[in-house]
CSV table of C-alpha atoms in Angstrom, one decimal:
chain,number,residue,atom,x,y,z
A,22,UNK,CA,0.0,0.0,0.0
A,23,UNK,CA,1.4,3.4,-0.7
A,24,UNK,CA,-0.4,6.5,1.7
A,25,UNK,CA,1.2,9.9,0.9
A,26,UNK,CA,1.8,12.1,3.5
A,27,UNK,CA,-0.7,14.5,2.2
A,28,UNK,CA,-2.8,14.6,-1.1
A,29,UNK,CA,-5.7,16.6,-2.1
A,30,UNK,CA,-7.6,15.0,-4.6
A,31,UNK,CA,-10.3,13.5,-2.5
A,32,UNK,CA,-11.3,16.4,-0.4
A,33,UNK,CA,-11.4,18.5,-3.9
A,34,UNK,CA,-13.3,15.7,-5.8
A,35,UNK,CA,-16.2,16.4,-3.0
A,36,UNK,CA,-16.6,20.1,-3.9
A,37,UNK,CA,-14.9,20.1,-7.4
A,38,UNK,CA,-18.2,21.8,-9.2
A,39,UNK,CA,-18.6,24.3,-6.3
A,40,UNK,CA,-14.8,25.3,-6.8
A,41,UNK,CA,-15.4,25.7,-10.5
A,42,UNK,CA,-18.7,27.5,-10.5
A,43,UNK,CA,-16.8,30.5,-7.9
A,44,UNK,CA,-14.0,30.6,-10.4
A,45,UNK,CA,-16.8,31.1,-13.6
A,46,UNK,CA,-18.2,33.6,-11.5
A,47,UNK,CA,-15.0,35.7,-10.9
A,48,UNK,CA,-14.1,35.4,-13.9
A,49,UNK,CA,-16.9,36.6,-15.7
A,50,UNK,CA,-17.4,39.2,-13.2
A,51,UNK,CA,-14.2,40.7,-14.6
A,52,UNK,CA,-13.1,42.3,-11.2
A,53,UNK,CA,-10.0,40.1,-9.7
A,54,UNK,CA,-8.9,42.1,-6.8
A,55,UNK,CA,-10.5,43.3,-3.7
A,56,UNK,CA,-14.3,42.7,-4.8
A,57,UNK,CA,-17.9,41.0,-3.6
A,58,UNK,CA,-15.7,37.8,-2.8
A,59,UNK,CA,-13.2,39.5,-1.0
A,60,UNK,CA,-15.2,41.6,1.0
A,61,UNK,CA,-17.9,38.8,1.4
A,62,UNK,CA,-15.1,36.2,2.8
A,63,UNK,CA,-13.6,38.8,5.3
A,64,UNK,CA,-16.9,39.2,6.7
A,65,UNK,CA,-17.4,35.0,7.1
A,66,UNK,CA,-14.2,34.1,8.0
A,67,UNK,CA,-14.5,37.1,11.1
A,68,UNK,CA,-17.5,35.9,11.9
A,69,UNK,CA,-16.3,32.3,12.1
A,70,UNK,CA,-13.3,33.4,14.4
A,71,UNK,CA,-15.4,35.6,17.0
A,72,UNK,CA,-13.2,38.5,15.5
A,73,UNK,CA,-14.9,42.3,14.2
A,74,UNK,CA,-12.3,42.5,11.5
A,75,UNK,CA,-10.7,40.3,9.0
A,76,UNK,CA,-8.3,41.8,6.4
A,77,UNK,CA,-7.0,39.5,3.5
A,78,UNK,CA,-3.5,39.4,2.9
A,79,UNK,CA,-0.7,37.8,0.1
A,80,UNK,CA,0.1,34.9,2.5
A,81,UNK,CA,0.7,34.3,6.1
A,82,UNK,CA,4.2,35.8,6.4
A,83,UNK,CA,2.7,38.9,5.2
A,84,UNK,CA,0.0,38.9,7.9
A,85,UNK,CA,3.0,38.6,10.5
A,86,UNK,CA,5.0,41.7,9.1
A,87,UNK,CA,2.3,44.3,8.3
A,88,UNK,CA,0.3,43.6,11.9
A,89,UNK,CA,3.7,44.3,13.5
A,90,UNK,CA,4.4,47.1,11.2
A,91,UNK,CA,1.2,48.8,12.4
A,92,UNK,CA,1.9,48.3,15.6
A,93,UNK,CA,4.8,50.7,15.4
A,94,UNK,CA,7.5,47.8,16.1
A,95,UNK,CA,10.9,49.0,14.9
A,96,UNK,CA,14.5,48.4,14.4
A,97,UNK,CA,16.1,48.0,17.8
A,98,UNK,CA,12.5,46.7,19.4
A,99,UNK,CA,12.8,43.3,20.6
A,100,UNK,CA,10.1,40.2,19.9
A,101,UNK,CA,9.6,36.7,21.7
A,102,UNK,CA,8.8,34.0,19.6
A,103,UNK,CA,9.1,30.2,20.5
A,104,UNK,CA,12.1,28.7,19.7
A,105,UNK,CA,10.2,25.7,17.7
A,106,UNK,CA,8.4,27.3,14.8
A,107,UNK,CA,8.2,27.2,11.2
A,108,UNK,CA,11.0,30.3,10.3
A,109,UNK,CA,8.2,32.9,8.8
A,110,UNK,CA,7.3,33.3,12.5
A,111,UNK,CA,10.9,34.7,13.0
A,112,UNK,CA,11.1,36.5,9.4
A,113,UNK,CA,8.4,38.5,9.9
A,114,UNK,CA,10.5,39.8,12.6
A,115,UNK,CA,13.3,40.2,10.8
A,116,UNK,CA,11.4,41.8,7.7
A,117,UNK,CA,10.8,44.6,10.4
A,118,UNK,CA,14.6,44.8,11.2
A,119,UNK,CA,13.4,44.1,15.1
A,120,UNK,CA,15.3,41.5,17.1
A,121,UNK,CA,14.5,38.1,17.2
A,122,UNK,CA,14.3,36.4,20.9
A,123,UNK,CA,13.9,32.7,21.6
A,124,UNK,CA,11.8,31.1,24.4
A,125,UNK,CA,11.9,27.8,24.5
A,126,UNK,CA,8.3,25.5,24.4
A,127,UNK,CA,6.8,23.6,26.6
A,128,UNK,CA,8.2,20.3,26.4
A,129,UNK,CA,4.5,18.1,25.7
A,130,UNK,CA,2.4,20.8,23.7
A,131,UNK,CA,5.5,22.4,21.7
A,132,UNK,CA,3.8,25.4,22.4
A,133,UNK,CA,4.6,28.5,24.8
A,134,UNK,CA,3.2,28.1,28.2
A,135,UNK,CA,4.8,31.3,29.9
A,136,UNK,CA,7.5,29.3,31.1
A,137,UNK,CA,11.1,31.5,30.7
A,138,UNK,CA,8.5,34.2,28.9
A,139,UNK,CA,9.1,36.9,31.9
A,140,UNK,CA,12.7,36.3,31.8
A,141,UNK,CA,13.6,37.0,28.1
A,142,UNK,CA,11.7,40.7,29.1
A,143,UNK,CA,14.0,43.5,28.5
A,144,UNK,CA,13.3,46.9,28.2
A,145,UNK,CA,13.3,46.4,24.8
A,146,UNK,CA,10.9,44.1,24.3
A,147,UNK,CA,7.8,45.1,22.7
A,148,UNK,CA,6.0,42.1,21.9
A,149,UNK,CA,5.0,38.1,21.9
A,150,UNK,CA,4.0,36.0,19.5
A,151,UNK,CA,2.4,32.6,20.6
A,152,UNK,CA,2.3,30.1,18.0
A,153,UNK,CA,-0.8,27.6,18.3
A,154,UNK,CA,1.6,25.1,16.6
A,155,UNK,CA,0.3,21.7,14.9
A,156,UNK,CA,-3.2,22.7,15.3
A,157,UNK,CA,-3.6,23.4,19.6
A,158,UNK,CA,-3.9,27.1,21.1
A,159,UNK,CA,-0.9,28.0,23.4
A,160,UNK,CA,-1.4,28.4,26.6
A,161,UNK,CA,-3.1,32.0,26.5
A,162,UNK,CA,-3.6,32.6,29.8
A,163,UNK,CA,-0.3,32.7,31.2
A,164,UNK,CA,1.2,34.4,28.3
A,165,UNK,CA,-1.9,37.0,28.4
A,166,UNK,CA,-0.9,37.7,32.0
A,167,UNK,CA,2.6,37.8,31.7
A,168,UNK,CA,2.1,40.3,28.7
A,169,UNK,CA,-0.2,42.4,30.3
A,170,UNK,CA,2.1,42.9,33.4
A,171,UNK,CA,4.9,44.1,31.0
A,172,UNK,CA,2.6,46.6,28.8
A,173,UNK,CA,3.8,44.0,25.5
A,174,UNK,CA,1.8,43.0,22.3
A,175,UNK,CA,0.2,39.6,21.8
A,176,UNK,CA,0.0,38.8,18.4
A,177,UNK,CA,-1.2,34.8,17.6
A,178,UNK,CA,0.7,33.1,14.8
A,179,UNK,CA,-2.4,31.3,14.3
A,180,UNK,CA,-1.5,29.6,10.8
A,181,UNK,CA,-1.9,26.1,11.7
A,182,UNK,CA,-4.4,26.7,13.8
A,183,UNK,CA,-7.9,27.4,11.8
A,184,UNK,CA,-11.1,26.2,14.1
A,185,UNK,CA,-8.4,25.9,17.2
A,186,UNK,CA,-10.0,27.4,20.7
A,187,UNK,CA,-8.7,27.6,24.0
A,188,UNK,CA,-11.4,27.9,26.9
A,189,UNK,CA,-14.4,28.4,24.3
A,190,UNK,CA,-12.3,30.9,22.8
A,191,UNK,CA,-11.2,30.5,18.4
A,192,UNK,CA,-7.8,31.6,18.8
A,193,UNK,CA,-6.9,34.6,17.2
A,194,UNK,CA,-9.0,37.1,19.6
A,195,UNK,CA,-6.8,36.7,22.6
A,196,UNK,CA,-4.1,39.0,21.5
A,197,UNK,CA,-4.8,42.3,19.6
A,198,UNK,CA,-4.4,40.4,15.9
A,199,UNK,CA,-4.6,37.1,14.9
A,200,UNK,CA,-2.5,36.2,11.7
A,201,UNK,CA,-3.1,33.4,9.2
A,202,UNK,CA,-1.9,31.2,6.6
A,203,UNK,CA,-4.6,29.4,3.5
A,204,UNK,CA,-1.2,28.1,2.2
A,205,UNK,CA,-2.6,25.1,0.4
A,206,UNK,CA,-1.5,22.3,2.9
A,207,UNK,CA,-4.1,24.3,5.7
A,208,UNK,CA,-6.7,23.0,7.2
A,209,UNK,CA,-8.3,25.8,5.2
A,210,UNK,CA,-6.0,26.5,2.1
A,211,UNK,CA,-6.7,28.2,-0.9
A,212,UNK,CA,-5.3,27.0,-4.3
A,213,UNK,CA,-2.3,29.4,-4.3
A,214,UNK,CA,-1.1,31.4,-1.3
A,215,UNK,CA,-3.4,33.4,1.2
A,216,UNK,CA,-3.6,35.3,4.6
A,217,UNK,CA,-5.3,36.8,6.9
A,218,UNK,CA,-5.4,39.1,9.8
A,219,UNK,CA,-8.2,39.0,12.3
A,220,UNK,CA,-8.5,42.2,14.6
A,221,UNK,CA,-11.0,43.9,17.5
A,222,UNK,CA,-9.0,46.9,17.5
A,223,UNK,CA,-10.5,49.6,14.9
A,224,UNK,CA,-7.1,51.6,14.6
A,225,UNK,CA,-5.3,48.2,14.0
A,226,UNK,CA,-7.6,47.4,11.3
A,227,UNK,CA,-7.4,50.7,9.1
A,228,UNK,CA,-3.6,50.4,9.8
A,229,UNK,CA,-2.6,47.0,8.6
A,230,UNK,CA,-5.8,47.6,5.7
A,231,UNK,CA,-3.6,50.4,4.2
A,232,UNK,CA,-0.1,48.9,4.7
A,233,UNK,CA,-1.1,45.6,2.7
A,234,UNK,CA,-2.6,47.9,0.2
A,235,UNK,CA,0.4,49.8,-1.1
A,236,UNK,CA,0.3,52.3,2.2
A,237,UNK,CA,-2.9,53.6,0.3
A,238,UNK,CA,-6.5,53.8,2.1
A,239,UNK,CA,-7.4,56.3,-0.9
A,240,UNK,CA,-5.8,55.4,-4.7
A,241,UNK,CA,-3.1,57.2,-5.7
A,242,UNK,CA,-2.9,58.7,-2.1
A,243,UNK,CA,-0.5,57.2,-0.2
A,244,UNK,CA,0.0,57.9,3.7
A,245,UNK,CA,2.7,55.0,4.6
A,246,UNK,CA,5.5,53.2,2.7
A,247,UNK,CA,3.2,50.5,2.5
A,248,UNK,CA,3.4,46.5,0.5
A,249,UNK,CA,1.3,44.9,-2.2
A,250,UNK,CA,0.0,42.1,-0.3
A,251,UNK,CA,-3.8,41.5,-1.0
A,252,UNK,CA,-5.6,38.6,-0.9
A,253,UNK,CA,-7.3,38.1,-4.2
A,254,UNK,CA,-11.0,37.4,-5.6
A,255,UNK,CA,-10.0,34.0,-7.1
A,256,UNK,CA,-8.7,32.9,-4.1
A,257,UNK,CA,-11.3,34.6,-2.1
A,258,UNK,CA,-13.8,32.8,-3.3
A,259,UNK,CA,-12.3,29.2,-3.3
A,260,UNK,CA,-11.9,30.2,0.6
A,261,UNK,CA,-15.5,30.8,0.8
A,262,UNK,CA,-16.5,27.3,-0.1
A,263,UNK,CA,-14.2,25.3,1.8
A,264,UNK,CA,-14.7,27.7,4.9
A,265,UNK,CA,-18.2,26.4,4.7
A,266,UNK,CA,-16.6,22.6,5.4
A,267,UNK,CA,-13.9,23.7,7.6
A,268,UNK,CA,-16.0,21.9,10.5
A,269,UNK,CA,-16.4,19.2,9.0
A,270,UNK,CA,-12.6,18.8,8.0
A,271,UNK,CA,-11.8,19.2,11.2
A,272,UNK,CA,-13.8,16.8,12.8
A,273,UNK,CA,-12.5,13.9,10.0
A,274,UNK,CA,-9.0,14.7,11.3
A,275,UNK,CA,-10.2,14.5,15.2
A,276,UNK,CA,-11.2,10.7,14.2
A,277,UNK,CA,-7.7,10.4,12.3
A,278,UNK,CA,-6.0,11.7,15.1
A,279,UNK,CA,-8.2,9.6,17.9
A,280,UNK,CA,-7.1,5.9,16.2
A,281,UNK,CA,-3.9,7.0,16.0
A,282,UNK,CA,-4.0,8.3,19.7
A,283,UNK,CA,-6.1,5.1,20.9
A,284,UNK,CA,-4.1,2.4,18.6
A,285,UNK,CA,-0.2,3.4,18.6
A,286,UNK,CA,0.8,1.7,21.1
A,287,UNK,CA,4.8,1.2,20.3
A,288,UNK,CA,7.0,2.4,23.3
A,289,UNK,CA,9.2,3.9,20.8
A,290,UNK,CA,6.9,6.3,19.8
A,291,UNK,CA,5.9,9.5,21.9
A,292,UNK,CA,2.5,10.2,21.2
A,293,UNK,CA,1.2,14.3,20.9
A,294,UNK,CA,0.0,15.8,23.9
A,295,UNK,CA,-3.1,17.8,23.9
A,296,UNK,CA,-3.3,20.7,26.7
A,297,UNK,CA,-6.2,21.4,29.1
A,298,UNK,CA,-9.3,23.3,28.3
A,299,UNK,CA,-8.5,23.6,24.5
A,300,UNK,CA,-9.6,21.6,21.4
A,301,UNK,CA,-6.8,20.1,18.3
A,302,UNK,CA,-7.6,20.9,15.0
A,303,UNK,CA,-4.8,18.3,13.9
A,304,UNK,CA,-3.3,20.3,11.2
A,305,UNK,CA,-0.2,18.3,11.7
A,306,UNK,CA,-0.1,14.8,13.3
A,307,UNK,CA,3.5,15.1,15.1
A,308,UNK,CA,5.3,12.2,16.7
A,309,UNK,CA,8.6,11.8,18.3
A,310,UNK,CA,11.3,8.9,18.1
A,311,UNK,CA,15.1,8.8,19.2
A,312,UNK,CA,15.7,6.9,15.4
A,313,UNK,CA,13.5,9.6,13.7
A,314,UNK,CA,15.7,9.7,10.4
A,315,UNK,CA,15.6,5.3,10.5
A,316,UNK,CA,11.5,5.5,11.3
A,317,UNK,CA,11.1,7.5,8.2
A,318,UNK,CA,13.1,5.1,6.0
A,319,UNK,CA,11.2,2.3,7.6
A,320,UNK,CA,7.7,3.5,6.8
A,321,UNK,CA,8.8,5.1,3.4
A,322,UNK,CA,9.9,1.3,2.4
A,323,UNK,CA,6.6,0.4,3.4
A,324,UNK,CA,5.2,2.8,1.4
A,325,UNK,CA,3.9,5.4,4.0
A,326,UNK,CA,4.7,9.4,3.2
A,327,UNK,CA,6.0,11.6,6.0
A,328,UNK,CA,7.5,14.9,6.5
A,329,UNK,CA,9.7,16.4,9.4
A,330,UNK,CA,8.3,19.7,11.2
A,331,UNK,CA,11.2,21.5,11.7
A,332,UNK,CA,14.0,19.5,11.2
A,333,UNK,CA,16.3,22.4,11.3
A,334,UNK,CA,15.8,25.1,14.6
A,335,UNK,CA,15.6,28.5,14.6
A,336,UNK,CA,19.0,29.0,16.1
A,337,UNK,CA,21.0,26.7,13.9
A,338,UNK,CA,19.2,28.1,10.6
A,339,UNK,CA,21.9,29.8,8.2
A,340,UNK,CA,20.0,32.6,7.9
A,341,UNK,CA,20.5,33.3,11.4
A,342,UNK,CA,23.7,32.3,12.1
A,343,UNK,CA,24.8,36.1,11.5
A,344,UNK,CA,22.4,37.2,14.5
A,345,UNK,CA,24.2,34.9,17.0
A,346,UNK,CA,21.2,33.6,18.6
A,347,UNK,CA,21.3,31.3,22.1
A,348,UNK,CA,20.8,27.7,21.2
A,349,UNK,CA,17.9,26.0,21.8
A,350,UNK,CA,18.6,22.6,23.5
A,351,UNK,CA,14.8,21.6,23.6
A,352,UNK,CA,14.2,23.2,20.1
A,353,UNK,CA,16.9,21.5,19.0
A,354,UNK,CA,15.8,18.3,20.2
A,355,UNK,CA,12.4,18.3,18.7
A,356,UNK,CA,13.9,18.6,15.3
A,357,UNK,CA,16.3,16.2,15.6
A,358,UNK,CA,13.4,13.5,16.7
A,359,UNK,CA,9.6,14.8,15.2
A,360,UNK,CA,8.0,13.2,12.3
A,361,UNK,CA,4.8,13.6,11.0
A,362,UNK,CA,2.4,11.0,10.7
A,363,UNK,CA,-0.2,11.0,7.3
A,364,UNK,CA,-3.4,13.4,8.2
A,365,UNK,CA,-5.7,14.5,5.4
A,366,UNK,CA,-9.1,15.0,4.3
A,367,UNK,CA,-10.4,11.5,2.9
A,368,UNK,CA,-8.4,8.9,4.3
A,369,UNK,CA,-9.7,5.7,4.4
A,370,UNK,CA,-9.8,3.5,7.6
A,371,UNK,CA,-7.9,0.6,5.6
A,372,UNK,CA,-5.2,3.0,5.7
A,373,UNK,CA,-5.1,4.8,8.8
A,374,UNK,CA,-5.1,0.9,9.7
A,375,UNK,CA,-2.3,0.2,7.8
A,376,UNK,CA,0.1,3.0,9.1
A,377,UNK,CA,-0.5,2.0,13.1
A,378,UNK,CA,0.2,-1.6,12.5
A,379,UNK,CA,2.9,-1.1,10.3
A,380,UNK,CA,4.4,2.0,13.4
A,381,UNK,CA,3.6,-1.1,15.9
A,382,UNK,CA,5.6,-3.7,14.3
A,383,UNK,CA,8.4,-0.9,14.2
């Protein structure tokens, strides 16, 4: 049997004539940017999040850098991020020439739990931005507090996390933005790239609105050295109609994740964690094994797809060898031991089947 780690074609099969009809109807509309399908999934994917505000973006990076932008962060200012993320949570940092500054996860959830937050605080720090990594929310409340006690930003990398809430709450409307990612591999994902920014904060909205938009609120009248980052109608629309399943998607992965959860049973596998008073939406099914690189060659000979999530830190990346940043030791030991286990839209139980017996007999 051969089960890629990730394929498509059977959630799109489901809504292939819904997906075509919203393309024939931007495209005989004639207006590609920043129209009815735009504004009309803004409006839904706000509502869906509990947020007032939603403002489409290029991609998720994007939504990292401009909602930082407008929040006056500068060269000099200093930003927390966990020291186990995918690098755009660090780049968008960079992109504002503000300084990078690690805090390790906690060890279970991979996520920041306040633990070693209040002592990376300097003077200089500005901000914090939790990452609801995999597909759980961080823990909010700790980092909330913490954040509020030192007057900093919380902005939520929430790009694996679509549908994610922590106490009742979506994730995203903790912190003063929430920033996305409809890269196609998302739980929701567009056909090309896509972002988002999710906002309460009026100010915050009509800021980060005209920086995506060439600095421009008015054309041709441009108030801030802004970037072209918009999310567009095609795309727009093919949101719109898998937004409308994103429930359902999620809950398929929930009974992908449970088997896997209730049938692994091999002591050299560490099974994900899932934190109190907070839902999974699964975007990533993430193990851990001491032989990580000789489990992958093991499964791949037995036909069975994975991918590593991150197998490279932060700190050791050569992009950032320059900045001289404090290695990671946990960071550094989730890369060198996570895999990913298959998780998408349409699997069959034959196969979910297959991959535990075949990670049992490992």
């Amino acid at each position: 049997m051969n089960i890629p780690f990730a394929t498509f074609d059977r959630m799109h099969a489901l809504i292939r004539n819904d997906m075509l009809d919203a393309f024939s109807r931007v495209y005989d509309s004639g207006w590609f940017i920043q129209g009815r399908e735009y504004e009309a999934f803004c409006k839904e994917f706000a509502s869906y999040c509990g947020a007032a505000h939603c403002i489409g973006v290029a991609n998720g990076l994007d939504a990292l850098s401009i909602t930082l932008k407008a929040l006056g962060i500068k060269s000099g200012d200093e930003v927390i991020i966990p020291s186990n993320t995918f690098i755009a949570t660090a780049l968008a940092v960079s992109n504002i020439n503000a300084r990078v500054v690690l805090v390790e996860p906690d060890e279970k959830t991979f996520n920041l739990n306040g633990k070693g937050l209040e002592e990376a605080i300097t003077p200089a720090t500005k901000a914090v931005i939790p990452v609801h990594l995999y597909g759980q929310a961080a823990e909010m409340d700790e980092i909330l507090k913490i954040a509020d006690k030192n007057d900093l930003y919380v902005i939520e990398d929430c790009a694996q996390a679509h549908g994610a809430v922590y106490k009742g709450k979506p994730v995203g409307t903790f912190g003063i933005a929430g920033c996305f990612s409809f890269y196609p591999g998302k739980n929701l994902g567009a056909l090309g790239d896509g972002g988002a920014i999710i906002t309460n904060d009026e100010n915050l909205v009509q800021k980060t609105a005209c920086l995506a938009n060439y600095g421009s609120s008015e054309k041709y009248k441009h108030i801030l050295k802004g970037y072209n980052s918009r999310l567009d109608e095609v795309q727009s629309a093919f949101l719109r109609i898998k937004l409308s399943h994103l429930d359902a998607y999620i809950k398929e992965r929930n009974n992908i994740a449970k088997k896997y959860l209730t049938h692994i049973n091999n002591p050299k596998i560490i099974l994900p964690k899932i934190g109190q008073d907070r839902n999974h939406v699964w975007h990533i099914f993430a193990v851990l094994c001491e032989a990580r690189d000789h489990l992958r060659d093991y499964l791949s000979k037995n036909g069975i797809g994975t991918v590593c999530h991150y197998p490279i830190a932060i700190c050791d990346q050569e992009a950032y060898l320059e900045n001289n940043l404090p290695k990671t030791p946990l960071a550094q030991s989730i890369s060198s031991r996570e895999i990913s286990l298959p998780m998408f839209n349409g699997m069959t139980d034959e196969e979910i089947s297959y991959i535990i017996n075949i990670i049992n007999e490992y």
